[in-house]
PDB file of C-alpha atoms in Angstrom:
ATOM      1  CA  MET A 213      -4.225  -7.600  -6.671  1.00 45.00           C
ATOM      2  CA  GLU A 214      -5.846 -11.237  -6.520  1.00 48.00           C
ATOM      3  CA  LYS A 215      -8.695 -12.417  -7.708  1.00 49.00           C
ATOM      4  CA  THR A 216     -11.623 -13.150  -5.894  1.00 49.00           C
ATOM      5  CA  LYS A 217     -12.915 -16.861  -6.695  1.00 48.00           C
ATOM      6  CA  GLU A 218     -16.728 -17.116  -6.943  1.00 49.00           C
ATOM      7  CA  LEU A 219     -17.947 -20.611  -6.560  1.00 48.00           C
ATOM      8  CA  LYS A 220     -20.426 -20.843  -8.314  1.00 51.00           C
ATOM      9  CA  PHE A 221     -23.631 -23.737  -7.046  1.00 47.00           C
ATOM     10  CA  GLU A 222     -25.768 -25.532 -10.922  1.00 61.00           C
ATOM     11  CA  SER A 223     -28.944 -26.047  -9.175  1.00 67.00           C
ATOM     12  CA  PRO A 224     -30.052 -29.524  -9.993  1.00 73.00           C
ATOM     13  CA  SER A 225     -31.678 -30.104 -13.191  1.00 79.00           C
ATOM     14  CA  PHE A 226     -35.333 -31.610 -13.926  1.00 76.00           C
ATOM     15  CA  ILE A 227     -34.161 -34.628 -14.120  1.00 83.00           C
ATOM     16  CA  GLN A 228     -32.311 -34.738 -11.076  1.00 83.00           C
ATOM     17  CA  ARG A 229     -34.944 -33.683  -8.912  1.00 83.00           C
ATOM     18  CA  LEU A 230     -37.471 -36.499 -10.086  1.00 85.00           C
ATOM     19  CA  LYS A 231     -34.689 -38.727  -9.329  1.00 88.00           C
ATOM     20  CA  GLY A 232     -34.130 -36.854  -5.763  1.00 85.00           C
ATOM     21  CA  MET A 233     -37.506 -37.356  -4.944  1.00 87.00           C
ATOM     22  CA  LEU A 234     -38.893 -40.860  -6.784  1.00 91.00           C
ATOM     23  CA  GLY A 235     -35.723 -42.212  -4.512  1.00 91.00           C
ATOM     24  CA  VAL A 236     -37.089 -40.746  -1.265  1.00 87.00           C
ATOM     25  CA  ASP A 237     -40.779 -41.603  -1.733  1.00 90.00           C
ATOM     26  CA  PHE A 238     -40.153 -45.460  -3.445  1.00 94.00           C
ATOM     27  CA  TYR A 239     -37.669 -45.981   0.232  1.00 92.00           C
ATOM     28  CA  ARG A 240     -41.113 -44.707   1.921  1.00 90.00           C
ATOM     29  CA  LEU A 241     -43.331 -47.121   0.512  1.00 92.00           C
ATOM     30  CA  PHE A 242     -41.341 -50.056   0.613  1.00 94.00           C
ATOM     31  CA  HIS A 243     -40.433 -49.223   4.290  1.00 91.00           C
ATOM     32  CA  THR A 244     -44.480 -48.746   5.044  1.00 90.00           C
ATOM     33  CA  PRO A 245     -46.698 -51.738   6.042  1.00 93.00           C
ATOM     34  CA  LEU A 246     -49.445 -49.282   3.979  1.00 93.00           C
ATOM     35  CA  PHE A 247     -48.405 -51.100   0.481  1.00 95.00           C
ATOM     36  CA  TYR A 248     -47.951 -54.630   1.374  1.00 96.00           C
ATOM     37  CA  ILE A 249     -50.874 -54.591   3.351  1.00 96.00           C
ATOM     38  CA  PHE A 250     -53.124 -53.472   0.415  1.00 96.00           C
ATOM     39  CA  LEU A 251     -51.179 -55.820  -2.423  1.00 97.00           C
ATOM     40  CA  ALA A 252     -52.345 -58.745   0.214  1.00 97.00           C
ATOM     41  CA  ILE A 253     -55.548 -56.930  -0.032  1.00 95.00           C
ATOM     42  CA  ALA A 254     -55.869 -56.536  -4.087  1.00 95.00           C
ATOM     43  CA  ALA A 255     -55.003 -60.789  -3.571  1.00 95.00           C
ATOM     44  CA  ILE A 256     -57.470 -61.174  -1.252  1.00 94.00           C
ATOM     45  CA  ILE A 257     -60.337 -59.840  -3.591  1.00 91.00           C
ATOM     46  CA  PRO A 258     -61.051 -62.717  -6.372  1.00 89.00           C
ATOM     47  CA  ALA A 259     -61.576 -64.906  -2.929  1.00 85.00           C
ATOM     48  CA  LEU A 260     -64.110 -63.032  -1.650  1.00 84.00           C
ATOM     49  CA  VAL A 261     -65.847 -62.213  -4.961  1.00 79.00           C
ATOM     50  CA  SER A 262     -65.681 -66.150  -5.898  1.00 74.00           C
ATOM     51  CA  MET A 263     -67.151 -66.852  -2.587  1.00 69.00           C
ATOM     52  CA  GLY A 264     -70.566 -67.908  -1.840  1.00 51.00           C
ATOM     53  CA  ASN A 265     -73.011 -70.433  -2.709  1.00 37.00           C
ATOM     54  CA  SER A 266     -71.739 -72.463  -6.451  1.00 48.00           C
ATOM     55  CA  ASP A 267     -75.785 -71.235  -8.276  1.00 49.00           C
ATOM     56  CA  THR A 268     -74.396 -67.427  -7.593  1.00 50.00           C
ATOM     57  CA  THR A 269     -70.256 -68.216  -8.572  1.00 46.00           C
ATOM     58  CA  ALA A 270     -71.990 -69.543 -11.957  1.00 48.00           C
ATOM     59  CA  SER A 271     -74.107 -66.844 -12.037  1.00 56.00           C
ATOM     60  CA  MET A 272     -71.587 -64.232 -12.366  1.00 71.00           C
ATOM     61  CA  PHE A 273     -68.655 -66.122 -13.342  1.00 80.00           C
ATOM     62  CA  THR A 274     -68.356 -68.916 -16.492  1.00 83.00           C
ATOM     63  CA  ASN A 275     -65.118 -68.380 -16.888  1.00 88.00           C
ATOM     64  CA  ALA A 276     -61.737 -67.576 -15.037  1.00 89.00           C
ATOM     65  CA  TRP A 277     -60.921 -64.662 -16.637  1.00 93.00           C
ATOM     66  CA  GLN A 278     -63.456 -63.050 -16.082  1.00 91.00           C
ATOM     67  CA  ILE A 279     -62.574 -62.150 -12.517  1.00 91.00           C
ATOM     68  CA  ILE A 280     -60.209 -60.189 -14.495  1.00 93.00           C
ATOM     69  CA  ALA A 281     -62.150 -58.199 -17.049  1.00 93.00           C
ATOM     70  CA  SER A 282     -65.533 -58.466 -18.608  1.00 90.00           C
ATOM     71  CA  ASP A 283     -65.889 -59.959 -21.675  1.00 90.00           C
ATOM     72  CA  SER A 284     -66.823 -56.464 -23.927  1.00 89.00           C
ATOM     73  CA  PRO A 285     -67.023 -53.084 -22.540  1.00 89.00           C
ATOM     74  CA  LEU A 286     -69.666 -52.459 -19.669  1.00 84.00           C
ATOM     75  CA  TYR A 287     -70.007 -48.723 -19.052  1.00 86.00           C
ATOM     76  CA  VAL A 288     -73.470 -49.437 -17.854  1.00 80.00           C
ATOM     77  CA  VAL A 289     -73.182 -51.784 -15.055  1.00 70.00           C
ATOM     78  CA  SER A 290     -76.743 -53.723 -14.175  1.00 65.00           C
ATOM     79  CA  ASP A 291     -75.521 -55.371 -11.530  1.00 62.00           C
ATOM     80  CA  ILE A 292     -72.802 -54.959  -9.141  1.00 60.00           C
ATOM     81  CA  GLY A 293     -70.971 -58.607 -10.238  1.00 64.00           C
ATOM     82  CA  GLN A 294     -70.479 -56.971 -13.096  1.00 68.00           C
ATOM     83  CA  TYR A 295     -68.087 -54.574 -11.503  1.00 72.00           C
ATOM     84  CA  ALA A 296     -66.022 -58.204  -9.883  1.00 80.00           C
ATOM     85  CA  ASN A 297     -63.124 -58.029 -11.439  1.00 90.00           C
ATOM     86  CA  MET A 298     -59.605 -55.940 -11.748  1.00 94.00           C
ATOM     87  CA  ASN A 299     -61.005 -52.350 -11.944  1.00 93.00           C
ATOM     88  CA  MET A 300     -61.945 -53.116  -8.175  1.00 92.00           C
ATOM     89  CA  VAL A 301     -58.059 -52.673  -7.874  1.00 95.00           C
ATOM     90  CA  PHE A 302     -58.809 -48.328  -8.725  1.00 94.00           C
ATOM     91  CA  ILE A 303     -61.332 -47.951  -5.538  1.00 92.00           C
ATOM     92  CA  PHE A 304     -59.032 -49.463  -2.964  1.00 93.00           C
ATOM     93  CA  GLY A 305     -55.824 -48.137  -5.181  1.00 93.00           C
ATOM     94  CA  GLY A 306     -57.297 -44.732  -4.491  1.00 92.00           C
ATOM     95  CA  ILE A 307     -57.708 -45.629  -0.338  1.00 92.00           C
ATOM     96  CA  MET A 308     -54.454 -46.389  -0.600  1.00 92.00           C
ATOM     97  CA  VAL A 309     -53.063 -42.895  -2.310  1.00 91.00           C
ATOM     98  CA  SER A 310     -55.327 -41.005   0.482  1.00 89.00           C
ATOM     99  CA  ILE A 311     -53.729 -42.596   3.230  1.00 88.00           C
ATOM    100  CA  PHE A 312     -50.011 -42.653   2.164  1.00 88.00           C
ATOM    101  CA  ILE A 313     -50.268 -39.210   1.352  1.00 86.00           C
ATOM    102  CA  GLY A 314     -52.296 -37.892   3.892  1.00 81.00           C
ATOM    103  CA  HIS A 315     -49.844 -39.347   5.784  1.00 80.00           C
ATOM    104  CA  ASP A 316     -46.686 -36.756   4.522  1.00 76.00           C
ATOM    105  CA  TYR A 317     -50.050 -34.081   5.667  1.00 75.00           C
ATOM    106  CA  LYS A 318     -50.145 -35.172   9.072  1.00 75.00           C
ATOM    107  CA  SER A 319     -46.304 -36.082   9.637  1.00 71.00           C
ATOM    108  CA  GLY A 320     -45.243 -32.490   8.616  1.00 70.00           C
ATOM    109  CA  TYR A 321     -43.333 -33.723   5.512  1.00 71.00           C
ATOM    110  CA  VAL A 322     -44.398 -31.818   3.617  1.00 72.00           C
ATOM    111  CA  LYS A 323     -43.657 -28.995   5.472  1.00 69.00           C
ATOM    112  CA  GLN A 324     -39.905 -29.943   5.878  1.00 70.00           C
ATOM    113  CA  LEU A 325     -39.989 -30.656   2.062  1.00 71.00           C
ATOM    114  CA  PHE A 326     -41.595 -27.176   0.228  1.00 68.00           C
ATOM    115  CA  THR A 327     -39.468 -25.409   3.411  1.00 67.00           C
ATOM    116  CA  THR A 328     -36.075 -27.107   1.682  1.00 67.00           C
ATOM    117  CA  HIS A 329     -36.118 -27.344  -1.865  1.00 60.00           C
ATOM    118  CA  ALA A 330     -38.756 -29.316  -3.581  1.00 66.00           C
ATOM    119  CA  LYS A 331     -40.797 -27.924  -6.067  1.00 81.00           C
ATOM    120  CA  LYS A 332     -44.120 -28.476  -6.512  1.00 84.00           C
ATOM    121  CA  GLN A 333     -44.771 -30.177  -9.982  1.00 87.00           C
ATOM    122  CA  ASP A 334     -41.568 -32.075  -8.324  1.00 87.00           C
ATOM    123  CA  TYR A 335     -43.610 -33.360  -5.791  1.00 87.00           C
ATOM    124  CA  MET A 336     -47.146 -34.063  -7.678  1.00 90.00           C
ATOM    125  CA  MET A 337     -45.204 -36.060 -10.402  1.00 93.00           C
ATOM    126  CA  SER A 338     -43.106 -38.176  -7.978  1.00 92.00           C
ATOM    127  CA  LYS A 339     -46.491 -39.278  -5.830  1.00 93.00           C
ATOM    128  CA  SER A 340     -48.115 -39.815  -9.133  1.00 95.00           C
ATOM    129  CA  LEU A 341     -45.502 -42.152 -10.663  1.00 96.00           C
ATOM    130  CA  VAL A 342     -44.840 -43.938  -6.750  1.00 95.00           C
ATOM    131  CA  CYS A 343     -48.600 -44.400  -6.922  1.00 95.00           C
ATOM    132  CA  ALA A 344     -49.051 -45.609 -10.086  1.00 97.00           C
ATOM    133  CA  PHE A 345     -46.232 -48.730  -9.552  1.00 97.00           C
ATOM    134  CA  SER A 346     -48.589 -49.466  -6.377  1.00 96.00           C
ATOM    135  CA  MET A 347     -51.621 -49.612  -7.992  1.00 97.00           C
ATOM    136  CA  ALA A 348     -49.991 -51.446 -10.823  1.00 97.00           C
ATOM    137  CA  CYS A 349     -49.003 -53.862  -8.204  1.00 97.00           C
ATOM    138  CA  MET A 350     -51.931 -54.098  -6.759  1.00 97.00           C
ATOM    139  CA  CYS A 351     -53.161 -55.712 -10.519  1.00 97.00           C
ATOM    140  CA  ILE A 352     -50.384 -58.251 -10.326  1.00 97.00           C
ATOM    141  CA  THR A 353     -50.947 -59.300  -6.863  1.00 97.00           C
ATOM    142  CA  TYR A 354     -54.949 -58.854  -7.628  1.00 97.00           C
ATOM    143  CA  LEU A 355     -54.149 -61.401 -10.872  1.00 96.00           C
ATOM    144  CA  ILE A 356     -52.251 -63.796  -8.943  1.00 96.00           C
ATOM    145  CA  GLY A 357     -55.563 -64.106  -6.721  1.00 95.00           C
ATOM    146  CA  GLY A 358     -57.579 -64.177  -9.053  1.00 93.00           C
ATOM    147  CA  ILE A 359     -55.451 -67.420 -10.973  1.00 93.00           C
ATOM    148  CA  ALA A 360     -55.684 -69.037  -8.264  1.00 93.00           C
ATOM    149  CA  SER A 361     -59.838 -67.891  -7.056  1.00 90.00           C
ATOM    150  CA  GLY A 362     -60.498 -69.854 -10.820  1.00 90.00           C
ATOM    151  CA  ILE A 363     -58.709 -72.775  -9.555  1.00 90.00           C
ATOM    152  CA  PHE A 364     -60.083 -73.539  -6.414  1.00 88.00           C
ATOM    153  CA  SER A 365     -63.901 -72.494  -8.168  1.00 84.00           C
ATOM    154  CA  GLY A 366     -63.427 -75.530 -10.982  1.00 86.00           C
ATOM    155  CA  LEU A 367     -63.926 -72.447 -13.689  1.00 86.00           C
ATOM    156  CA  SER A 368     -62.662 -72.449 -17.663  1.00 90.00           C
ATOM    157  CA  PHE A 369     -59.305 -70.636 -18.564  1.00 93.00           C
ATOM    158  CA  GLU A 370     -59.977 -71.066 -21.607  1.00 93.00           C
ATOM    159  CA  VAL A 371     -59.633 -67.355 -23.280  1.00 92.00           C
ATOM    160  CA  ASN A 372     -57.609 -65.598 -26.609  1.00 94.00           C
ATOM    161  CA  PHE A 373     -54.161 -65.133 -24.565  1.00 95.00           C
ATOM    162  CA  GLY A 374     -53.173 -61.861 -26.770  1.00 95.00           C
ATOM    163  CA  SER A 375     -56.632 -59.963 -25.724  1.00 96.00           C
ATOM    164  CA  LEU A 376     -56.230 -61.144 -22.068  1.00 96.00           C
ATOM    165  CA  LEU A 377     -52.667 -59.898 -22.114  1.00 97.00           C
ATOM    166  CA  ILE A 378     -53.697 -56.830 -23.311  1.00 97.00           C
ATOM    167  CA  ALA A 379     -57.012 -56.186 -21.277  1.00 96.00           C
ATOM    168  CA  ILE A 380     -54.178 -56.773 -18.134  1.00 97.00           C
ATOM    169  CA  LEU A 381     -51.442 -53.930 -19.331  1.00 97.00           C
ATOM    170  CA  GLY A 382     -54.085 -51.658 -20.774  1.00 97.00           C
ATOM    171  CA  LYS A 383     -55.429 -52.108 -16.679  1.00 97.00           C
ATOM    172  CA  MET A 384     -51.939 -51.010 -15.809  1.00 97.00           C
ATOM    173  CA  ILE A 385     -51.458 -48.744 -17.466  1.00 97.00           C
ATOM    174  CA  MET A 386     -54.926 -47.094 -16.682  1.00 97.00           C
ATOM    175  CA  SER A 387     -52.492 -46.798 -13.081  1.00 97.00           C
ATOM    176  CA  LEU A 388     -51.179 -43.688 -13.620  1.00 97.00           C
ATOM    177  CA  GLY A 389     -54.118 -41.387 -14.963  1.00 97.00           C
ATOM    178  CA  TRP A 390     -56.441 -42.259 -11.937  1.00 96.00           C
ATOM    179  CA  ALA A 391     -52.795 -42.441  -9.427  1.00 96.00           C
ATOM    180  CA  SER A 392     -52.727 -38.992 -11.274  1.00 96.00           C
ATOM    181  CA  LEU A 393     -56.306 -38.340 -10.163  1.00 95.00           C
ATOM    182  CA  TYR A 394     -56.581 -39.426  -6.392  1.00 94.00           C
ATOM    183  CA  THR A 395     -52.724 -37.034  -6.050  1.00 93.00           C
ATOM    184  CA  PHE A 396     -54.753 -34.186  -7.518  1.00 93.00           C
ATOM    185  CA  LEU A 397     -57.799 -35.136  -5.268  1.00 91.00           C
ATOM    186  CA  ASN A 398     -55.414 -35.251  -1.859  1.00 88.00           C
ATOM    187  CA  ALA A 399     -54.026 -31.543  -3.173  1.00 86.00           C
ATOM    188  CA  ILE A 400     -57.238 -30.405  -2.524  1.00 87.00           C
ATOM    189  CA  PHE A 401     -58.274 -31.823   0.443  1.00 85.00           C
ATOM    190  CA  ARG A 402     -54.767 -32.838   1.969  1.00 73.00           C
ATOM    191  CA  ARG A 403     -55.941 -32.032   5.748  1.00 71.00           C
ATOM    192  CA  LYS A 404     -59.256 -33.947   5.989  1.00 77.00           C
ATOM    193  CA  PHE A 405     -57.919 -37.303   3.620  1.00 72.00           C
ATOM    194  CA  GLY A 406     -61.013 -39.217   5.400  1.00 81.00           C
ATOM    195  CA  ILE A 407     -62.323 -36.488   2.344  1.00 87.00           C
ATOM    196  CA  SER A 408     -60.090 -37.372  -0.402  1.00 85.00           C
ATOM    197  CA  ILE A 409     -60.593 -41.946   0.283  1.00 86.00           C
ATOM    198  CA  ALA A 410     -64.739 -41.004   0.647  1.00 90.00           C
ATOM    199  CA  LEU A 411     -63.946 -39.131  -2.904  1.00 88.00           C
ATOM    200  CA  SER A 412     -61.925 -42.304  -4.088  1.00 87.00           C
ATOM    201  CA  PHE A 413     -64.468 -44.757  -3.511  1.00 87.00           C
ATOM    202  CA  PHE A 414     -66.892 -42.850  -5.327  1.00 88.00           C
ATOM    203  CA  LEU A 415     -64.877 -41.811  -8.462  1.00 88.00           C
ATOM    204  CA  GLY A 416     -63.665 -45.584  -8.370  1.00 87.00           C
ATOM    205  CA  THR A 417     -66.904 -47.062  -8.985  1.00 85.00           C
ATOM    206  CA  GLY A 418     -67.287 -44.950 -12.247  1.00 85.00           C
ATOM    207  CA  ILE A 419     -70.756 -44.038 -11.252  1.00 85.00           C
ATOM    208  CA  LEU A 420     -69.989 -40.695 -13.225  1.00 86.00           C
ATOM    209  CA  ILE A 421     -69.415 -42.454 -16.121  1.00 86.00           C
ATOM    210  CA  ILE A 422     -72.163 -45.061 -15.211  1.00 84.00           C
ATOM    211  CA  GLY A 423     -75.012 -42.036 -14.849  1.00 86.00           C
ATOM    212  CA  VAL A 424     -74.071 -40.668 -19.084  1.00 89.00           C
ATOM    213  CA  ALA A 425     -73.489 -44.273 -20.131  1.00 87.00           C
ATOM    214  CA  SER A 426     -77.576 -44.712 -18.518  1.00 84.00           C
ATOM    215  CA  ILE A 427     -78.449 -41.542 -20.835  1.00 87.00           C
ATOM    216  CA  VAL A 428     -76.039 -42.042 -24.286  1.00 85.00           C
ATOM    217  CA  GLY A 429     -75.659 -45.825 -24.168  1.00 80.00           C
ATOM    218  CA  ASN A 430     -72.636 -47.646 -24.468  1.00 80.00           C
ATOM    219  CA  SER A 431     -70.458 -45.127 -26.754  1.00 84.00           C
ATOM    220  CA  SER A 432     -67.334 -45.341 -27.537  1.00 85.00           C
ATOM    221  CA  ILE A 433     -66.664 -41.746 -26.364  1.00 90.00           C
ATOM    222  CA  LEU A 434     -66.488 -43.102 -23.312  1.00 92.00           C
ATOM    223  CA  ASN A 435     -63.454 -44.770 -23.419  1.00 93.00           C
ATOM    224  CA  LEU A 436     -62.016 -40.539 -22.997  1.00 92.00           C
ATOM    225  CA  PHE A 437     -62.653 -40.787 -19.470  1.00 93.00           C
ATOM    226  CA  LEU A 438     -60.854 -43.070 -16.692  1.00 93.00           C
ATOM    227  CA  TYR A 439     -63.556 -45.237 -15.976  1.00 91.00           C
ATOM    228  CA  GLY A 440     -64.617 -45.860 -19.799  1.00 93.00           C
ATOM    229  CA  SER A 441     -60.804 -46.349 -20.738  1.00 94.00           C
ATOM    230  CA  SER A 442     -61.066 -49.158 -17.498  1.00 93.00           C
ATOM    231  CA  VAL A 443     -63.575 -51.012 -18.646  1.00 92.00           C
ATOM    232  CA  TYR A 444     -62.770 -51.077 -22.120  1.00 94.00           C
ATOM    233  CA  ALA A 445     -59.802 -53.056 -21.847  1.00 95.00           C
ATOM    234  CA  CYS A 446     -61.458 -56.536 -21.415  1.00 94.00           C
ATOM    235  CA  LEU A 447     -61.168 -59.952 -22.913  1.00 94.00           C
ATOM    236  CA  SER A 448     -61.890 -58.823 -26.266  1.00 94.00           C
ATOM    237  CA  SER A 449     -58.969 -56.581 -26.235  1.00 95.00           C
ATOM    238  CA  ASN A 450     -56.073 -55.621 -29.663  1.00 95.00           C
ATOM    239  CA  ILE A 451     -53.925 -53.735 -29.767  1.00 96.00           C
ATOM    240  CA  VAL A 452     -56.178 -50.115 -30.695  1.00 96.00           C
ATOM    241  CA  THR A 453     -57.376 -50.629 -26.821  1.00 96.00           C
ATOM    242  CA  LEU A 454     -53.961 -50.884 -25.748  1.00 96.00           C
ATOM    243  CA  LEU A 455     -53.364 -47.084 -27.118  1.00 97.00           C
ATOM    244  CA  VAL A 456     -55.939 -45.821 -26.464  1.00 97.00           C
ATOM    245  CA  CYS A 457     -55.679 -46.638 -22.558  1.00 97.00           C
ATOM    246  CA  LEU A 458     -52.075 -45.581 -23.128  1.00 97.00           C
ATOM    247  CA  LEU A 459     -52.576 -42.006 -24.695  1.00 97.00           C
ATOM    248  CA  VAL A 460     -56.027 -41.202 -22.019  1.00 97.00           C
ATOM    249  CA  SER A 461     -54.019 -42.829 -18.800  1.00 97.00           C
ATOM    250  CA  VAL A 462     -51.230 -39.544 -19.903  1.00 97.00           C
ATOM    251  CA  GLY A 463     -53.222 -38.064 -20.633  1.00 97.00           C
ATOM    252  CA  TRP A 464     -55.266 -37.542 -17.693  1.00 97.00           C
ATOM    253  CA  ALA A 465     -52.180 -37.999 -15.755  1.00 97.00           C
ATOM    254  CA  THR A 466     -51.065 -34.517 -17.759  1.00 97.00           C
ATOM    255  CA  ILE A 467     -53.584 -32.483 -16.820  1.00 96.00           C
ATOM    256  CA  TYR A 468     -53.660 -33.576 -12.813  1.00 96.00           C
ATOM    257  CA  ASN A 469     -50.247 -33.213 -12.793  1.00 95.00           C
ATOM    258  CA  LEU A 470     -51.443 -29.436 -14.061  1.00 95.00           C
ATOM    259  CA  LEU A 471     -53.953 -28.447 -12.034  1.00 94.00           C
ATOM    260  CA  GLY A 472     -52.170 -30.277  -9.134  1.00 91.00           C
ATOM    261  CA  THR A 473     -49.047 -27.699  -9.607  1.00 90.00           C
ATOM    262  CA  LEU A 474     -51.332 -24.507  -9.851  1.00 91.00           C
ATOM    263  CA  LEU A 475     -53.000 -25.384  -6.813  1.00 88.00           C
ATOM    264  CA  LEU A 476     -50.183 -26.601  -4.737  1.00 84.00           C
ATOM    265  CA  SER A 477     -48.453 -23.147  -5.943  1.00 83.00           C
ATOM    266  CA  LYS A 478     -51.704 -20.443  -5.469  1.00 77.00           C
ATOM    267  CA  ARG A 479     -51.963 -22.010  -1.665  1.00 66.00           C
ATOM    268  CA  ASP A 480     -50.176 -22.562   1.593  1.00 59.00           C
ATOM    269  CA  VAL A 481     -48.892 -26.172   1.372  1.00 53.00           C
ATOM    270  CA  TYR A 482     -49.683 -27.417   4.785  1.00 54.00           C
TER     271      TYR A 482
END
């Protein structure tokens, strides 16, 4: 009597699933003009900021690195020029994330994805990581554009290099938290990514935290929020600043990914 042999198929592990999702998402990212367009936008922003008459430019910046980060944390912005630094990447990055994820639903990619094997958690994490990478790349092109703008404007480049490096790294690390927030917003408004774009712009400007700060003042408690930690990374940063940015970014990324996974599991993803 012959024994029947049973074929056992092992389910892919979480790491294998996530690796596969990341591979697909990075392929799509690198093969869409959208990514390169927003890299170029990030590089051009510093030049646009420094444009205008010399009096206006001088009143906004006395040092080229102020185009990258403020001298000290600015939770309350008295004029728009104070916000004119690398934090603007988080506004335009949100718009890019909304368009990138919105295309998943418009093209029917999500329907095909969830009909086959992908788990909601894998989708949220993959999108958050890929979009965080995109925004970190935008920070780099913004830095290049900022240096070029500083040279053309004839501004001083004197700075504490250690604090500058921490400020740049801090803002790049914050990309994870911001990308997770924008991915979560697109999980909510997946069929109407125009709303996601509007909310990305609204939240990216930090209006909510600015409003709270105008009441409670420049309290360090504001560092627990994305916008707060983003402005905490400034030209007077230290190692504590970097740790705060890391903890806050990872913390909010965890929260938004859990909420997004729960949302997608409870509702029709199409």
